[in-house]
PDB file of C-alpha atoms in Angstrom:
ATOM      1  CA  SER A 223      -5.479 -62.633 -11.885  1.00  0.00           C
ATOM      2  CA  LEU A 224      -8.889 -61.580 -11.766  1.00  0.00           C
ATOM      3  CA  ARG A 225     -10.237 -61.953  -8.704  1.00  0.00           C
ATOM      4  CA  ALA A 226      -6.837 -59.526  -7.364  1.00  0.00           C
ATOM      5  CA  LEU A 227      -7.661 -57.177 -10.012  1.00  0.00           C
ATOM      6  CA  ALA A 228     -11.583 -56.571  -8.552  1.00  0.00           C
ATOM      7  CA  GLU A 229      -9.778 -56.193  -5.327  1.00  0.00           C
ATOM      8  CA  ALA A 230      -7.402 -53.443  -6.359  1.00  0.00           C
ATOM      9  CA  ASP A 231     -10.608 -51.894  -8.117  1.00  0.00           C
ATOM     10  CA  ASP A 232     -12.484 -51.636  -4.908  1.00  0.00           C
ATOM     11  CA  GLU A 233      -9.360 -50.238  -3.084  1.00  0.00           C
ATOM     12  CA  LEU A 234      -9.695 -47.677  -5.292  1.00  0.00           C
ATOM     13  CA  ASP A 235     -13.032 -46.300  -4.840  1.00  0.00           C
ATOM     14  CA  PHE A 236     -12.278 -45.718  -1.153  1.00  0.00           C
ATOM     15  CA  VAL A 237      -9.873 -43.460  -2.505  1.00  0.00           C
ATOM     16  CA  SER A 238     -11.330 -39.164  -2.367  1.00  0.00           C
ATOM     17  CA  LEU A 239     -11.184 -36.980  -5.395  1.00  0.00           C
ATOM     18  CA  GLY A 240      -8.672 -34.891  -3.646  1.00  0.00           C
ATOM     19  CA  ASN A 241      -6.227 -37.332  -1.954  1.00  0.00           C
ATOM     20  CA  ALA A 242      -4.031 -37.734  -5.323  1.00  0.00           C
ATOM     21  CA  SER A 243      -3.878 -34.145  -5.408  1.00  0.00           C
ATOM     22  CA  VAL A 244      -2.739 -33.470  -2.320  1.00  0.00           C
ATOM     23  CA  ALA A 245       0.171 -37.366  -2.100  1.00  0.00           C
ATOM     24  CA  SER A 246       1.055 -36.477  -5.379  1.00  0.00           C
ATOM     25  CA  PRO A 247       3.301 -32.792  -4.577  1.00  0.00           C
ATOM     26  CA  PHE A 248       5.238 -35.822  -1.706  1.00  0.00           C
ATOM     27  CA  THR A 249       5.721 -38.222  -4.688  1.00  0.00           C
ATOM     28  CA  THR A 250       9.318 -38.182  -5.457  1.00  0.00           C
ATOM     29  CA  ARG A 251      11.696 -41.113  -7.124  1.00  0.00           C
ATOM     30  CA  LYS A 252      14.141 -39.863  -5.010  1.00  0.00           C
ATOM     31  CA  THR A 253      15.057 -41.325  -1.887  1.00  0.00           C
ATOM     32  CA  SER A 254      15.689 -38.171   0.132  1.00  0.00           C
ATOM     33  CA  VAL A 255      13.392 -36.067   2.306  1.00  0.00           C
ATOM     34  CA  ARG A 256      14.336 -32.602   0.537  1.00  0.00           C
ATOM     35  CA  CYS A 257      10.644 -32.685  -1.581  1.00  0.00           C
ATOM     36  CA  CYS A 258       9.247 -32.167   2.250  1.00  0.00           C
ATOM     37  CA  ARG A 259      11.244 -29.598   2.782  1.00  0.00           C
ATOM     38  CA  ASP A 260      10.915 -27.461  -0.823  1.00  0.00           C
ATOM     39  CA  ILE A 261       7.028 -27.831  -0.344  1.00  0.00           C
ATOM     40  CA  LEU A 262       7.499 -25.825   3.365  1.00  0.00           C
ATOM     41  CA  GLN A 263       9.232 -23.430   2.046  1.00  0.00           C
ATOM     42  CA  GLN A 264       7.478 -22.772  -0.932  1.00  0.00           C
ATOM     43  CA  GLY A 265       4.332 -23.109   1.021  1.00  0.00           C
ATOM     44  CA  ARG A 266       5.038 -20.880   4.377  1.00  0.00           C
ATOM     45  CA  CYS A 267       6.689 -17.832   1.019  1.00  0.00           C
ATOM     46  CA  ALA A 268       2.251 -18.625   0.009  1.00  0.00           C
ATOM     47  CA  LEU A 269       1.261 -17.641   2.813  1.00  0.00           C
ATOM     48  CA  VAL A 270       3.595 -14.788   3.623  1.00  0.00           C
ATOM     49  CA  THR A 271       2.841 -13.301   0.410  1.00  0.00           C
ATOM     50  CA  MET A 272      -1.359 -13.914   0.913  1.00  0.00           C
ATOM     51  CA  LEU A 273      -0.857 -11.841   3.929  1.00  0.00           C
ATOM     52  CA  GLN A 274       0.711  -9.301   2.852  1.00  0.00           C
ATOM     53  CA  ILE A 275      -1.845  -8.761   0.275  1.00  0.00           C
ATOM     54  CA  TYR A 276      -4.582  -8.856   2.413  1.00  0.00           C
ATOM     55  CA  LYS A 277      -3.171  -6.538   4.397  1.00  0.00           C
ATOM     56  CA  ILE A 278      -2.433  -4.245   1.338  1.00  0.00           C
ATOM     57  CA  LEU A 279      -6.096  -4.572   0.685  1.00  0.00           C
ATOM     58  CA  GLY A 280      -7.399  -3.495   3.783  1.00  0.00           C
ATOM     59  CA  VAL A 281      -4.990  -0.301   4.959  1.00  0.00           C
ATOM     60  CA  ASN A 282      -5.857   0.638   1.295  1.00  0.00           C
ATOM     61  CA  CYS A 283     -10.110   0.050   1.441  1.00  0.00           C
ATOM     62  CA  LEU A 284      -9.780   1.841   4.693  1.00  0.00           C
ATOM     63  CA  VAL A 285      -7.364   5.215   2.922  1.00  0.00           C
ATOM     64  CA  THR A 286      -9.199   4.925  -0.290  1.00  0.00           C
ATOM     65  CA  ALA A 287     -12.809   5.358   1.938  1.00  0.00           C
ATOM     66  CA  LEU A 288     -11.279   8.012   4.496  1.00  0.00           C
ATOM     67  CA  VAL A 289      -9.861  10.476   1.147  1.00  0.00           C
ATOM     68  CA  LEU A 290     -13.388  10.269  -0.330  1.00  0.00           C
ATOM     69  CA  THR A 291     -15.026  10.871   2.650  1.00  0.00           C
ATOM     70  CA  ALA A 292     -13.589  13.603   2.897  1.00  0.00           C
ATOM     71  CA  LEU A 293     -13.100  15.096  -1.151  1.00  0.00           C
ATOM     72  CA  HIS A 294     -17.478  13.801  -1.721  1.00  0.00           C
ATOM     73  CA  GLN A 295     -17.673  16.846   1.752  1.00  0.00           C
ATOM     74  CA  ALA A 296     -15.745  19.375  -0.178  1.00  0.00           C
ATOM     75  CA  GLY A 297     -17.982  18.838  -3.270  1.00  0.00           C
ATOM     76  CA  VAL A 298     -14.523  17.868  -4.850  1.00  0.00           C
ATOM     77  CA  LYS A 299     -14.233  14.826  -7.238  1.00  0.00           C
ATOM     78  CA  GLN A 300     -10.702  12.187  -8.639  1.00  0.00           C
ATOM     79  CA  GLY A 301      -9.915  12.816 -12.153  1.00  0.00           C
ATOM     80  CA  ASP A 302     -10.428   9.813 -14.758  1.00  0.00           C
ATOM     81  CA  ARG A 303      -6.799   9.339 -15.764  1.00  0.00           C
ATOM     82  CA  GLN A 304      -6.114  10.343 -12.083  1.00  0.00           C
ATOM     83  CA  MET A 305      -8.669   6.481 -10.718  1.00  0.00           C
ATOM     84  CA  THR A 306      -6.901   5.537 -14.203  1.00  0.00           C
ATOM     85  CA  ALA A 307      -3.148   5.809 -13.266  1.00  0.00           C
ATOM     86  CA  GLU A 308      -3.661   4.726  -9.343  1.00  0.00           C
ATOM     87  CA  GLY A 309      -5.974   1.239 -10.369  1.00  0.00           C
ATOM     88  CA  LEU A 310      -1.922   0.736 -13.048  1.00  0.00           C
ATOM     89  CA  VAL A 311       0.025   1.150 -10.787  1.00  0.00           C
ATOM     90  CA  VAL A 312      -1.875  -0.854  -7.742  1.00  0.00           C
ATOM     91  CA  ALA A 313      -2.294  -3.894 -10.049  1.00  0.00           C
ATOM     92  CA  GLY A 314       1.731  -4.038 -11.781  1.00  0.00           C
ATOM     93  CA  MET A 315       2.482  -3.853  -7.932  1.00  0.00           C
ATOM     94  CA  PHE A 316       0.592  -6.471  -7.190  1.00  0.00           C
ATOM     95  CA  LEU A 317       1.579  -8.880  -9.880  1.00  0.00           C
ATOM     96  CA  PHE A 318       5.344  -8.012  -8.442  1.00  0.00           C
ATOM     97  CA  VAL A 319       4.580  -8.746  -5.217  1.00  0.00           C
ATOM     98  CA  THR A 320       3.790 -12.196  -6.681  1.00  0.00           C
ATOM     99  CA  ARG A 321       7.144 -12.530  -8.082  1.00  0.00           C
ATOM    100  CA  GLY A 322       8.717 -13.578  -4.414  1.00  0.00           C
ATOM    101  CA  LYS A 323      10.800 -16.167  -3.727  1.00  0.00           C
ATOM    102  CA  PRO A 324      11.443 -19.025  -1.468  1.00  0.00           C
ATOM    103  CA  LEU A 325      14.359 -18.732  -0.083  1.00  0.00           C
ATOM    104  CA  SER A 326      16.621 -21.737   0.377  1.00  0.00           C
ATOM    105  CA  LYS A 327      17.227 -22.313   3.867  1.00  0.00           C
ATOM    106  CA  LEU A 328      13.933 -22.838   5.552  1.00  0.00           C
ATOM    107  CA  SER A 329      13.321 -20.772   9.140  1.00  0.00           C
ATOM    108  CA  PRO A 330      12.937 -21.884  12.301  1.00  0.00           C
ATOM    109  CA  ARG A 331      10.682 -19.655  12.767  1.00  0.00           C
ATOM    110  CA  SER A 332       6.347 -19.566  11.474  1.00  0.00           C
ATOM    111  CA  PRO A 333       4.486 -17.354   9.972  1.00  0.00           C
ATOM    112  CA  PRO A 334       1.459 -15.794  10.759  1.00  0.00           C
ATOM    113  CA  SER A 335      -1.144 -18.121  10.527  1.00  0.00           C
ATOM    114  CA  SER A 336      -4.242 -16.100  10.033  1.00  0.00           C
ATOM    115  CA  PRO A 337      -4.534 -12.756   8.406  1.00  0.00           C
ATOM    116  CA  LEU A 338      -6.683 -12.383  11.416  1.00  0.00           C
ATOM    117  CA  SER A 339      -4.340 -13.047  14.083  1.00  0.00           C
ATOM    118  CA  SER A 340      -3.391 -10.114  15.824  1.00  0.00           C
ATOM    119  CA  GLU A 341       0.026  -8.926  14.905  1.00  0.00           C
ATOM    120  CA  THR A 342      -1.650  -8.631  11.737  1.00  0.00           C
ATOM    121  CA  LEU A 343      -4.699  -6.348  13.469  1.00  0.00           C
ATOM    122  CA  VAL A 344      -2.247  -4.180  15.164  1.00  0.00           C
ATOM    123  CA  SER A 345      -0.261  -3.792  12.042  1.00  0.00           C
ATOM    124  CA  MET A 346      -2.952  -2.631   9.965  1.00  0.00           C
ATOM    125  CA  ALA A 347      -4.206  -0.544  12.682  1.00  0.00           C
ATOM    126  CA  GLY A 348      -1.591   1.528  13.571  1.00  0.00           C
ATOM    127  CA  GLN A 349      -0.119   2.089  10.173  1.00  0.00           C
ATOM    128  CA  PHE A 350      -4.124   3.670   9.303  1.00  0.00           C
ATOM    129  CA  ALA A 351      -3.259   6.160  11.835  1.00  0.00           C
ATOM    130  CA  VAL A 352      -0.440   6.879  10.085  1.00  0.00           C
ATOM    131  CA  HIS A 353      -1.880   7.664   7.765  1.00  0.00           C
ATOM    132  CA  LEU A 354      -5.191   9.454   8.887  1.00  0.00           C
ATOM    133  CA  MET A 355      -3.501  12.001  10.757  1.00  0.00           C
ATOM    134  CA  THR A 356      -1.238  12.477   6.872  1.00  0.00           C
ATOM    135  CA  ILE A 357      -4.873  13.198   5.223  1.00  0.00           C
ATOM    136  CA  LEU A 358      -6.283  15.124   7.886  1.00  0.00           C
ATOM    137  CA  ALA A 359      -3.716  17.327   7.713  1.00  0.00           C
ATOM    138  CA  VAL A 360      -3.450  17.665   3.985  1.00  0.00           C
ATOM    139  CA  THR A 361      -7.024  17.985   3.985  1.00  0.00           C
ATOM    140  CA  PHE A 362      -6.670  20.987   6.804  1.00  0.00           C
ATOM    141  CA  MET A 363      -4.061  22.520   4.581  1.00  0.00           C
ATOM    142  CA  ALA A 364      -5.717  23.089   1.401  1.00  0.00           C
ATOM    143  CA  ASP A 365      -8.445  23.937   2.835  1.00  0.00           C
ATOM    144  CA  LEU A 366      -6.236  27.300   3.727  1.00  0.00           C
ATOM    145  CA  TYR A 367      -6.638  27.705   0.174  1.00  0.00           C
ATOM    146  CA  ARG A 368     -10.056  26.636  -0.303  1.00  0.00           C
ATOM    147  CA  ASP A 369     -12.381  29.641  -2.542  1.00  0.00           C
ATOM    148  CA  ASP A 370     -16.348  28.713  -1.165  1.00  0.00           C
ATOM    149  CA  TYR A 371     -16.909  30.247  -6.000  1.00  0.00           C
ATOM    150  CA  ASP A 372     -14.531  27.994  -6.867  1.00  0.00           C
ATOM    151  CA  PRO A 373     -17.065  26.008  -9.383  1.00  0.00           C
ATOM    152  CA  SER A 374     -14.448  22.863  -8.851  1.00  0.00           C
ATOM    153  CA  SER A 375     -16.588  22.303  -5.359  1.00  0.00           C
ATOM    154  CA  VAL A 376     -20.024  21.847  -7.559  1.00  0.00           C
ATOM    155  CA  PRO A 377     -20.779  18.027  -6.149  1.00  0.00           C
ATOM    156  CA  ASP A 378     -22.106  17.791  -9.866  1.00  0.00           C
ATOM    157  CA  GLY A 379     -20.306  19.780 -11.872  1.00  0.00           C
ATOM    158  CA  PRO A 380     -17.802  18.331 -14.132  1.00  0.00           C
ATOM    159  CA  PHE A 381     -14.100  17.606 -12.936  1.00  0.00           C
ATOM    160  CA  ASN A 382     -11.906  20.831 -11.824  1.00  0.00           C
ATOM    161  CA  PRO A 383      -8.676  19.578 -10.306  1.00  0.00           C
ATOM    162  CA  ASN A 384      -7.534  21.687  -7.749  1.00  0.00           C
ATOM    163  CA  THR A 385      -6.042  21.908  -4.160  1.00  0.00           C
ATOM    164  CA  LEU A 386      -7.605  19.435  -1.961  1.00  0.00           C
ATOM    165  CA  ASN A 387      -7.750  17.534  -4.972  1.00  0.00           C
ATOM    166  CA  THR A 388      -4.345  17.098  -6.545  1.00  0.00           C
ATOM    167  CA  SER A 389      -2.673  16.785  -2.895  1.00  0.00           C
ATOM    168  CA  THR A 390      -5.540  14.246  -1.528  1.00  0.00           C
ATOM    169  CA  PHE A 391      -3.658  12.688  -4.864  1.00  0.00           C
ATOM    170  CA  LEU A 392      -0.874  12.750  -4.416  1.00  0.00           C
ATOM    171  CA  VAL A 393      -1.118  11.550  -0.153  1.00  0.00           C
ATOM    172  CA  THR A 394      -3.353   8.522  -1.470  1.00  0.00           C
ATOM    173  CA  VAL A 395      -0.708   7.389  -3.999  1.00  0.00           C
ATOM    174  CA  LEU A 396       2.089   7.831  -1.745  1.00  0.00           C
ATOM    175  CA  ALA A 397      -0.088   5.424   1.068  1.00  0.00           C
ATOM    176  CA  THR A 398      -0.497   2.694  -1.599  1.00  0.00           C
ATOM    177  CA  VAL A 399       3.179   3.084  -2.604  1.00  0.00           C
ATOM    178  CA  ASN A 400       4.164   3.278   1.793  1.00  0.00           C
ATOM    179  CA  THR A 401       1.791  -0.185   2.408  1.00  0.00           C
ATOM    180  CA  PHE A 402       3.804  -2.185  -0.172  1.00  0.00           C
ATOM    181  CA  LEU A 403       7.299  -0.955   1.494  1.00  0.00           C
ATOM    182  CA  VAL A 404       6.243  -1.867   5.084  1.00  0.00           C
ATOM    183  CA  ASN A 405       4.182  -5.136   4.391  1.00  0.00           C
ATOM    184  CA  TYR A 406       6.826  -6.523   2.401  1.00  0.00           C
ATOM    185  CA  ARG A 407       8.047  -9.501   4.819  1.00  0.00           C
ATOM    186  CA  GLY A 408      10.998 -10.760   2.583  1.00  0.00           C
ATOM    187  CA  ARG A 409      13.577 -13.140   4.460  1.00  0.00           C
ATOM    188  CA  PRO A 410      13.647 -14.595   6.702  1.00  0.00           C
ATOM    189  CA  PHE A 411      10.388 -16.737   4.652  1.00  0.00           C
ATOM    190  CA  MET A 412      10.762 -15.545   1.476  1.00  0.00           C
ATOM    191  CA  GLN A 413      13.345 -12.491  -0.645  1.00  0.00           C
ATOM    192  CA  ASP A 414      14.002  -9.369   0.249  1.00  0.00           C
ATOM    193  CA  LEU A 415      13.025  -6.276  -1.430  1.00  0.00           C
ATOM    194  CA  ARG A 416      16.368  -5.678  -2.783  1.00  0.00           C
ATOM    195  CA  GLU A 417      15.883  -8.761  -4.145  1.00  0.00           C
ATOM    196  CA  ASN A 418      12.430  -8.737  -6.198  1.00  0.00           C
ATOM    197  CA  LYS A 419      14.225  -6.258  -8.687  1.00  0.00           C
ATOM    198  CA  LEU A 420      10.295  -4.864 -10.471  1.00  0.00           C
ATOM    199  CA  LEU A 421       8.783  -4.624  -7.474  1.00  0.00           C
ATOM    200  CA  TYR A 422      11.379  -2.318  -5.746  1.00  0.00           C
ATOM    201  CA  ARG A 423      12.762  -0.470  -8.998  1.00  0.00           C
ATOM    202  CA  SER A 424       8.905   1.184  -9.596  1.00  0.00           C
ATOM    203  CA  ILE A 425       8.465   1.536  -5.691  1.00  0.00           C
ATOM    204  CA  GLN A 426      12.043   4.144  -6.745  1.00  0.00           C
ATOM    205  CA  ILE A 427       9.623   5.556  -9.453  1.00  0.00           C
ATOM    206  CA  CYS A 428       6.762   6.099  -7.735  1.00  0.00           C
ATOM    207  CA  TYR A 429       8.600   7.688  -5.413  1.00  0.00           C
ATOM    208  CA  VAL A 430      10.101   9.725  -7.865  1.00  0.00           C
ATOM    209  CA  VAL A 431       6.968  10.669  -9.482  1.00  0.00           C
ATOM    210  CA  ILE A 432       4.913  12.122  -6.820  1.00  0.00           C
ATOM    211  CA  PHE A 433       7.666  13.796  -5.525  1.00  0.00           C
ATOM    212  CA  ALA A 434       8.125  15.537  -9.228  1.00  0.00           C
ATOM    213  CA  CYS A 435       4.581  16.029  -9.423  1.00  0.00           C
ATOM    214  CA  ALA A 436       4.504  18.189  -5.692  1.00  0.00           C
ATOM    215  CA  LEU A 437       7.017  20.266  -6.534  1.00  0.00           C
ATOM    216  CA  ASP A 438       5.974  20.916 -10.326  1.00  0.00           C
ATOM    217  CA  ILE A 439       9.027  19.884 -11.773  1.00  0.00           C
ATOM    218  CA  PHE A 440       7.444  18.959 -15.126  1.00  0.00           C
ATOM    219  CA  PRO A 441       4.461  20.206 -15.502  1.00  0.00           C
ATOM    220  CA  PRO A 442       3.030  17.585 -18.111  1.00  0.00           C
ATOM    221  CA  LEU A 443       3.473  16.001 -15.601  1.00  0.00           C
ATOM    222  CA  ASN A 444       0.752  17.190 -13.580  1.00  0.00           C
ATOM    223  CA  GLN A 445      -0.817  17.431 -16.719  1.00  0.00           C
ATOM    224  CA  LEU A 446      -1.403  14.265 -18.071  1.00  0.00           C
ATOM    225  CA  LEU A 447      -2.491  13.206 -14.207  1.00  0.00           C
ATOM    226  CA  GLN A 448      -5.113  16.124 -14.130  1.00  0.00           C
ATOM    227  CA  LEU A 449      -3.154  17.929 -10.803  1.00  0.00           C
ATOM    228  CA  SER A 450      -2.960  21.085 -10.262  1.00  0.00           C
ATOM    229  CA  THR A 451       0.361  24.159  -9.937  1.00  0.00           C
ATOM    230  CA  LEU A 452       0.059  23.594  -5.846  1.00  0.00           C
ATOM    231  CA  PRO A 453       0.928  26.904  -4.636  1.00  0.00           C
ATOM    232  CA  ALA A 454       4.105  28.597  -4.443  1.00  0.00           C
ATOM    233  CA  THR A 455       2.990  31.130  -1.867  1.00  0.00           C
ATOM    234  CA  GLY A 456       0.929  31.048   1.894  1.00  0.00           C
ATOM    235  CA  PRO A 457      -2.695  30.919   1.973  1.00  0.00           C
ATOM    236  CA  PRO A 458      -4.784  33.597   1.992  1.00  0.00           C
ATOM    237  CA  ALA A 459      -4.960  35.999   4.961  1.00  0.00           C
ATOM    238  CA  GLU A 460      -8.653  35.555   5.194  1.00  0.00           C
ATOM    239  CA  ASN A 461      -8.267  32.516   4.943  1.00  0.00           C
ATOM    240  CA  LEU A 462      -5.968  32.401   7.926  1.00  0.00           C
ATOM    241  CA  SER A 463      -8.306  34.175  10.227  1.00  0.00           C
ATOM    242  CA  SER A 464     -10.979  32.194   9.652  1.00  0.00           C
ATOM    243  CA  ASN A 465      -9.777  28.935  10.519  1.00  0.00           C
ATOM    244  CA  ASN A 466      -7.860  29.224  13.370  1.00  0.00           C
ATOM    245  CA  SER A 467      -9.990  26.714  15.258  1.00  0.00           C
ATOM    246  CA  SER A 468      -7.546  24.226  17.366  1.00  0.00           C
ATOM    247  CA  LEU A 469      -4.211  24.782  18.622  1.00  0.00           C
ATOM    248  CA  VAL A 470      -3.115  22.134  15.723  1.00  0.00           C
ATOM    249  CA  LYS A 471      -5.075  23.734  12.939  1.00  0.00           C
ATOM    250  CA  ASN A 472      -2.906  27.365  13.899  1.00  0.00           C
ATOM    251  CA  MET A 473       0.302  25.270  14.131  1.00  0.00           C
ATOM    252  CA  ILE A 474      -0.193  23.953  10.421  1.00  0.00           C
ATOM    253  CA  ALA A 475      -1.298  27.355   9.361  1.00  0.00           C
ATOM    254  CA  GLU A 476       1.683  28.935  10.879  1.00  0.00           C
ATOM    255  CA  SER A 477       3.808  25.974   8.918  1.00  0.00           C
ATOM    256  CA  VAL A 478       2.441  26.368   5.209  1.00  0.00           C
ATOM    257  CA  GLU A 479       2.810  29.869   6.185  1.00  0.00           C
ATOM    258  CA  LEU A 480       6.748  29.565   6.710  1.00  0.00           C
ATOM    259  CA  LEU A 481       8.072  26.722   4.693  1.00  0.00           C
ATOM    260  CA  GLY A 482       5.635  27.100   1.838  1.00  0.00           C
ATOM    261  CA  TYR A 483       2.746  24.536   0.682  1.00  0.00           C
ATOM    262  CA  ARG A 484       4.804  22.295  -1.564  1.00  0.00           C
ATOM    263  CA  THR A 485       7.404  22.310   0.898  1.00  0.00           C
ATOM    264  CA  LEU A 486       5.565  21.289   3.998  1.00  0.00           C
ATOM    265  CA  LEU A 487       3.127  19.359   1.441  1.00  0.00           C
ATOM    266  CA  CYS A 488       6.816  17.008   0.891  1.00  0.00           C
ATOM    267  CA  GLY A 489       7.994  17.164   4.225  1.00  0.00           C
ATOM    268  CA  ILE A 490       4.757  15.740   6.105  1.00  0.00           C
ATOM    269  CA  MET A 491       5.067  12.617   2.816  1.00  0.00           C
ATOM    270  CA  CYS A 492       8.391  12.323   3.929  1.00  0.00           C
ATOM    271  CA  LEU A 493       7.327  11.517   7.279  1.00  0.00           C
ATOM    272  CA  ASP A 494       4.258   9.883   6.694  1.00  0.00           C
ATOM    273  CA  THR A 495       6.968   6.969   5.167  1.00  0.00           C
ATOM    274  CA  CYS A 496       9.028   6.447   8.209  1.00  0.00           C
ATOM    275  CA  LEU A 497       6.303   6.711  10.795  1.00  0.00           C
ATOM    276  CA  VAL A 498       4.553   4.055   8.762  1.00  0.00           C
ATOM    277  CA  MET A 499       7.909   1.583   8.630  1.00  0.00           C
ATOM    278  CA  ALA A 500       9.359   2.432  11.987  1.00  0.00           C
ATOM    279  CA  VAL A 501       5.480   0.780  13.228  1.00  0.00           C
ATOM    280  CA  GLU A 502       5.712  -1.740  11.534  1.00  0.00           C
ATOM    281  CA  LYS A 503       8.989  -2.821  12.600  1.00  0.00           C
ATOM    282  CA  GLY A 504       8.188  -1.850  16.208  1.00  0.00           C
ATOM    283  CA  VAL A 505       4.950  -4.078  15.620  1.00  0.00           C
ATOM    284  CA  ARG A 506       7.204  -7.344  14.602  1.00  0.00           C
ATOM    285  CA  VAL A 507       9.347  -6.187  17.713  1.00  0.00           C
ATOM    286  CA  MET A 508       6.532  -6.233  20.006  1.00  0.00           C
ATOM    287  CA  PHE A 509       5.115 -10.123  18.345  1.00  0.00           C
ATOM    288  CA  GLN A 510       8.807 -11.279  18.018  1.00  0.00           C
ATOM    289  CA  GLU A 511       9.790 -11.456  15.075  1.00  0.00           C
TER     290      GLU A 511
END
């Protein structure tokens, strides 16, 4: 009757605009509660993806700020091609991170509920501490080959690649790739890294390119990225005598003279990768993943 329709219309006025959107995922024609399980699985996958994106952004911002500060103090800049290549790598990996799918089985454990949780903050601090030591070591290594009359060290001058610029660029890209590698959560909340083929293959390709550039295996690639050829011999004797100011710096200088710049740089990058993986694994065990 018209009266019943009017009463039903009055009841609809009490429904908020967002209620239908909230209730729609739970509306199903089936008699099972499978839709609720699907929502929990997809929700956890989305939450974990968001948390790892926040962690990646946080660590990458800290690393970039540190590298830009070190370059500015030395009067060195980054090339346009370098910045473009790094931006494309980051954009592609962020896209591949979001391609992770939820698992078919719901885990009894719950992921962290906030990007400001203790686990997230401790993990970010530990990863940045490792990258900080790596960047400082590489910066000092490159400083051993610094020439005060190098035109690339003029703050307002044109860009010219040098040892410091090339080394910090390689370390920055490596740290970026490492953040995607170690912060990808995987099981038991979403697909494992090996199951996310696009992200897994892109990380492998990035590692190959980074070490190929460090070892100068394919010179046209270095020229495309505006990278200078890294030194193959030990540092000048006058730079060794003028930079011996601490025990750590003495050890680094002796290592460069003994192993060579390229070999030591590759070793430091491998050590950085292993340490950040150990830090992230230790944090997850500490907080009982």
